[in-house]
Coordinates of C-alpha atoms and ligand atoms in Angstrom, one line a residue:
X15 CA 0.0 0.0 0.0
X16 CA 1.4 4.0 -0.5
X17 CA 0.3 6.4 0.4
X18 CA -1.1 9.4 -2.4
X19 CA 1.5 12.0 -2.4
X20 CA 0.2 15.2 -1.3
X21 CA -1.1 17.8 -4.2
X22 CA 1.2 20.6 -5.0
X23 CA -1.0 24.5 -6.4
X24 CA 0.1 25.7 -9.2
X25 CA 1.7 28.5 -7.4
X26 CA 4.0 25.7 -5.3
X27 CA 5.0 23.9 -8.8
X28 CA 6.5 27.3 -10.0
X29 CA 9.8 27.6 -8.6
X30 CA 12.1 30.5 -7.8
X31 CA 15.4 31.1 -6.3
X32 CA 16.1 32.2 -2.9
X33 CA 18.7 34.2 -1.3
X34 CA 20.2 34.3 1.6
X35 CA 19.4 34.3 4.7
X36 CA 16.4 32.3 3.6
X37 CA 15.8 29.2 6.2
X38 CA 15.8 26.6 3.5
X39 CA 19.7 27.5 2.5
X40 CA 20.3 26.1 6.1
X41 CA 18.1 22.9 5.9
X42 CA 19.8 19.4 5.6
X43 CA 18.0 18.0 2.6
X44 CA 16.8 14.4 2.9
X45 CA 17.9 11.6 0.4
X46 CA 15.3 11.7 -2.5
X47 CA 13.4 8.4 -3.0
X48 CA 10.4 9.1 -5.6
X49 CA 11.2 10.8 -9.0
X50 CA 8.2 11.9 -10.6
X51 CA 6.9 14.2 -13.7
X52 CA 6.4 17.1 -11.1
X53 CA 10.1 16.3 -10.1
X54 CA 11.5 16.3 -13.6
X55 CA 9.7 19.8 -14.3
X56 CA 11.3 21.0 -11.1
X57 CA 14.3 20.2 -12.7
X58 CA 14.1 21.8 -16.0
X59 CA 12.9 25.0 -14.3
X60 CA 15.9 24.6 -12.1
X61 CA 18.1 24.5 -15.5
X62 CA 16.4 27.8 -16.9
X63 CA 16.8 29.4 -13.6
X64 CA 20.4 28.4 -13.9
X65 CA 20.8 29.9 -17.4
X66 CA 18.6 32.8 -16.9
X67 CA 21.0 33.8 -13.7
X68 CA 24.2 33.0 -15.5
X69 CA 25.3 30.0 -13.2
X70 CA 27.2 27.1 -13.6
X71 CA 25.2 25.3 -10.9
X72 CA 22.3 25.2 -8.6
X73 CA 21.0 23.8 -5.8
X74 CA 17.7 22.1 -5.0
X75 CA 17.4 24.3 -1.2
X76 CA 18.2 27.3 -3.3
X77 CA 14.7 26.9 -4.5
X78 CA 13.1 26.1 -1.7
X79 CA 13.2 22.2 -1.9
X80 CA 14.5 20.4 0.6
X81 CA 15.6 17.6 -1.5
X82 CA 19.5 15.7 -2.4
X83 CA 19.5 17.2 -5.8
X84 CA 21.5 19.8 -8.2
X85 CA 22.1 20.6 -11.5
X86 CA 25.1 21.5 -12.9
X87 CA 26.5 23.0 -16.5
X88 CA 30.1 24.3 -16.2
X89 CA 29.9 26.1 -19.7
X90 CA 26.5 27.9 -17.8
X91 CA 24.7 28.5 -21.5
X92 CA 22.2 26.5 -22.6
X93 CA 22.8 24.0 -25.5
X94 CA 26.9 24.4 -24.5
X95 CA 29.3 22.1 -22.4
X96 CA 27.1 19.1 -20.5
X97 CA 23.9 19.5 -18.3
X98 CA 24.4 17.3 -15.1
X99 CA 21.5 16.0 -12.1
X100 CA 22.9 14.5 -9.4
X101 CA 20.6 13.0 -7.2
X102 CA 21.5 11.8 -3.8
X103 CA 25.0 13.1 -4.6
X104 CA 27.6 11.4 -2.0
X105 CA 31.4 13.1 -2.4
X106 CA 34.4 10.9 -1.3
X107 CA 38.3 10.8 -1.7
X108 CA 39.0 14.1 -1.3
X109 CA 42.8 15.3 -2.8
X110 CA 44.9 18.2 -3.0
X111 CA 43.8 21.7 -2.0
X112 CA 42.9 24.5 -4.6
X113 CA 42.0 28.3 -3.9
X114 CA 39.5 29.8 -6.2
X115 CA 36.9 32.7 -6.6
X116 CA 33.6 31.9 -5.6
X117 CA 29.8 33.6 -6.5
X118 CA 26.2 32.0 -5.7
X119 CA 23.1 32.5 -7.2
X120 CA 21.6 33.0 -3.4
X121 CA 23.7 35.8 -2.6
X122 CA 24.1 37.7 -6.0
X123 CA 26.9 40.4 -6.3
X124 CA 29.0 38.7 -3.4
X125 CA 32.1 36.5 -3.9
X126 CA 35.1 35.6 -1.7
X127 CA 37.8 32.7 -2.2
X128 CA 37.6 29.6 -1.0
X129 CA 40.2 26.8 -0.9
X130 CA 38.5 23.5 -1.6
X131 CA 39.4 19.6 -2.6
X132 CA 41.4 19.7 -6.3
X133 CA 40.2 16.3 -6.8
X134 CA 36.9 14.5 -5.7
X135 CA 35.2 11.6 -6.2
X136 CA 31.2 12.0 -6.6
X137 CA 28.7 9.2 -6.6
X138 CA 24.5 10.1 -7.5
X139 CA 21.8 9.1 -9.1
X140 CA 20.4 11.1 -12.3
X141 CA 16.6 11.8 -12.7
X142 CA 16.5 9.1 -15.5
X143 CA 17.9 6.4 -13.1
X144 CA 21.3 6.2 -14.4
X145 CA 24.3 5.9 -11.6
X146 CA 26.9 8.3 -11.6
X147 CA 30.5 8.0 -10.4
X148 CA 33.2 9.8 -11.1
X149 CA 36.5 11.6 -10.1
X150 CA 36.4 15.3 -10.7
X151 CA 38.9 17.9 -10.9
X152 CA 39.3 21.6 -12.1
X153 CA 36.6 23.8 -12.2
X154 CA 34.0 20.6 -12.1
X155 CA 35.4 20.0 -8.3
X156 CA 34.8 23.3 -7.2
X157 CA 31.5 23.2 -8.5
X158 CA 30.4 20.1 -7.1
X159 CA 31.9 20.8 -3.5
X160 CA 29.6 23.9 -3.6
X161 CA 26.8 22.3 -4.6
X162 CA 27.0 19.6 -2.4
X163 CA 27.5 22.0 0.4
X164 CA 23.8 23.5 -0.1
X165 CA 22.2 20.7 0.3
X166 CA 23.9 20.2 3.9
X167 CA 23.0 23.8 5.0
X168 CA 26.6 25.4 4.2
X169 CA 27.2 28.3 2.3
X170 CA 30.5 29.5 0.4
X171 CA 31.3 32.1 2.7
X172 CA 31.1 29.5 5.8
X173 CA 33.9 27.9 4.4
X174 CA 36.6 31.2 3.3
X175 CA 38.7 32.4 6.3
X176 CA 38.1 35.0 8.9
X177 CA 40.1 37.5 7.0
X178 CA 38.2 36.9 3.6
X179 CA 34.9 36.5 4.8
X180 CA 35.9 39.9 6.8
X181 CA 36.1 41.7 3.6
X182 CA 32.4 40.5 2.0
X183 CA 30.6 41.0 5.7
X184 CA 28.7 44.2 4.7
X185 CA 27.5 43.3 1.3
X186 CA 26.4 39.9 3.1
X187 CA 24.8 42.0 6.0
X188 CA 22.7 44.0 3.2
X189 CA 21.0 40.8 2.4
X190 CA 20.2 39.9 5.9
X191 CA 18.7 43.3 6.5
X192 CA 16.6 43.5 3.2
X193 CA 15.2 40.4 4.5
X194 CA 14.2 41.5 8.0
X195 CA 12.7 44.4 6.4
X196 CA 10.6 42.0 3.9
X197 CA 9.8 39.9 6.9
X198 CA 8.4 42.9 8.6
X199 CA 6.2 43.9 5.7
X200 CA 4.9 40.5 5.7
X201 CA 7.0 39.5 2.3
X202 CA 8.3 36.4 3.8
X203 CA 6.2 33.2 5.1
X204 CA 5.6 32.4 8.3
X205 CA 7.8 29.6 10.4
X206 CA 4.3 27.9 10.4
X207 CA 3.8 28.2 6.8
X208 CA 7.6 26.9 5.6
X209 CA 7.7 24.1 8.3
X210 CA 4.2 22.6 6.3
X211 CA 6.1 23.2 3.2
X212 CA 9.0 21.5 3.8
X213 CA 7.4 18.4 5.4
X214 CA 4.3 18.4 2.1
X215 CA 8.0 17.9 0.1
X216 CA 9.4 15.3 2.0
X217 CA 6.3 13.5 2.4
X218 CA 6.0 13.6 -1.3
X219 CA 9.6 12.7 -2.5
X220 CA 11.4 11.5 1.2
X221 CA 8.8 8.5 2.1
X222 CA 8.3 5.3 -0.2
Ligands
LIG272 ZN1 25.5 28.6 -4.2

């Protein structure tokens, strides 16, 4: 026996990106275990988002789903390089360290260094069942280390050192306070109303 899974509006199958500090860019996603038409439209919207904001990746919590899931192009222009879904992504054998320049699409504008793994290996699933497992390196790392990092609740900027993240704090503190001041006009859910939300997703995608 299953159990239906739970109707999404129209308004909750459109999906948008979120910045920070957004409570969903610090939720722990849960392993995903039902892939579904709804789910692949999620991730073609998630691809156009990506395009349309000139990233090379993006996360399913930078959304607002609290799923295992991104989507990845390193050329970031549609019908170029090699669009990637990694589902239930685990990263392993972590080598060599690497400093690079980092941006997000949840905190537009900002972007600080960060030393990272040169060389990882990634295991996932894709949306059309097929296993993934490779060793990346390069630019393809970075990307995945980020990535992977949303959907544990970290962002870049956890990650640079004091000093670095010292030099980005004010254009990170303009987010925060644009958000206060759309929480106090009401712009922003309720605690009530994003705790429902996140459970209606993981009862639909996070339960067998
Ligand atoms: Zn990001």
């Amino acid at each position: 026996m299953t159990t239906p899974a739970p109707t999404l509006t129209d308004a909750e199958k459109r999906l948008s990106i979120i910045v920070h500090p957004h409570p969903t860019l610090r939720y722990k996603s849960k392993p995903i275990l039902r892939v579904d038409d709804q789910l692949r439209d999620y991730i073609s919207q998630m691809f156009e988002l990506m395009y349309s904001s000139k990233g090379v990746g993006l996360a399913a919590n930078q959304v607002n789903l609290p799923l295992q899931l991104f989507v990845v192009n390193p050329s970031g222009k549609q019908g170029e390089g090699e669009e990637m879904v990694f589902i239930n992504p685990v990263l392993s054998r972590p080598k060599g360290t690497e400093s690079g320049e980092e941006g997000c699409l949840s905190l537009p504008g900002v972007f600080g260094e960060v030393v990272r793994a040169a060389e990882i290996d990634v295991e996932a699933f894709t949306h059309l069942g097929q296993r993934i497992n490779l060793r990346a390196n390069g630019y393809l790392a970075r990307i995945l280390q980020h990535e992977y990092d949303h959907l544990q609740g970290v962002m870049f900027f956890d990650r640079m050192s004091e000093a670095k993240r010292l030099e980005i704090n004010d254009e990170i503190g303009e987010f925060e306070d644009d958000y206060q001041v759309q929480s106090s006009l009401g712009n922003i859910v309720s605690e009530d109303h994003w705790q429902a939300w996140i459970q209606k997703i993981e009862s639909r995608y996070c339960i067998k």
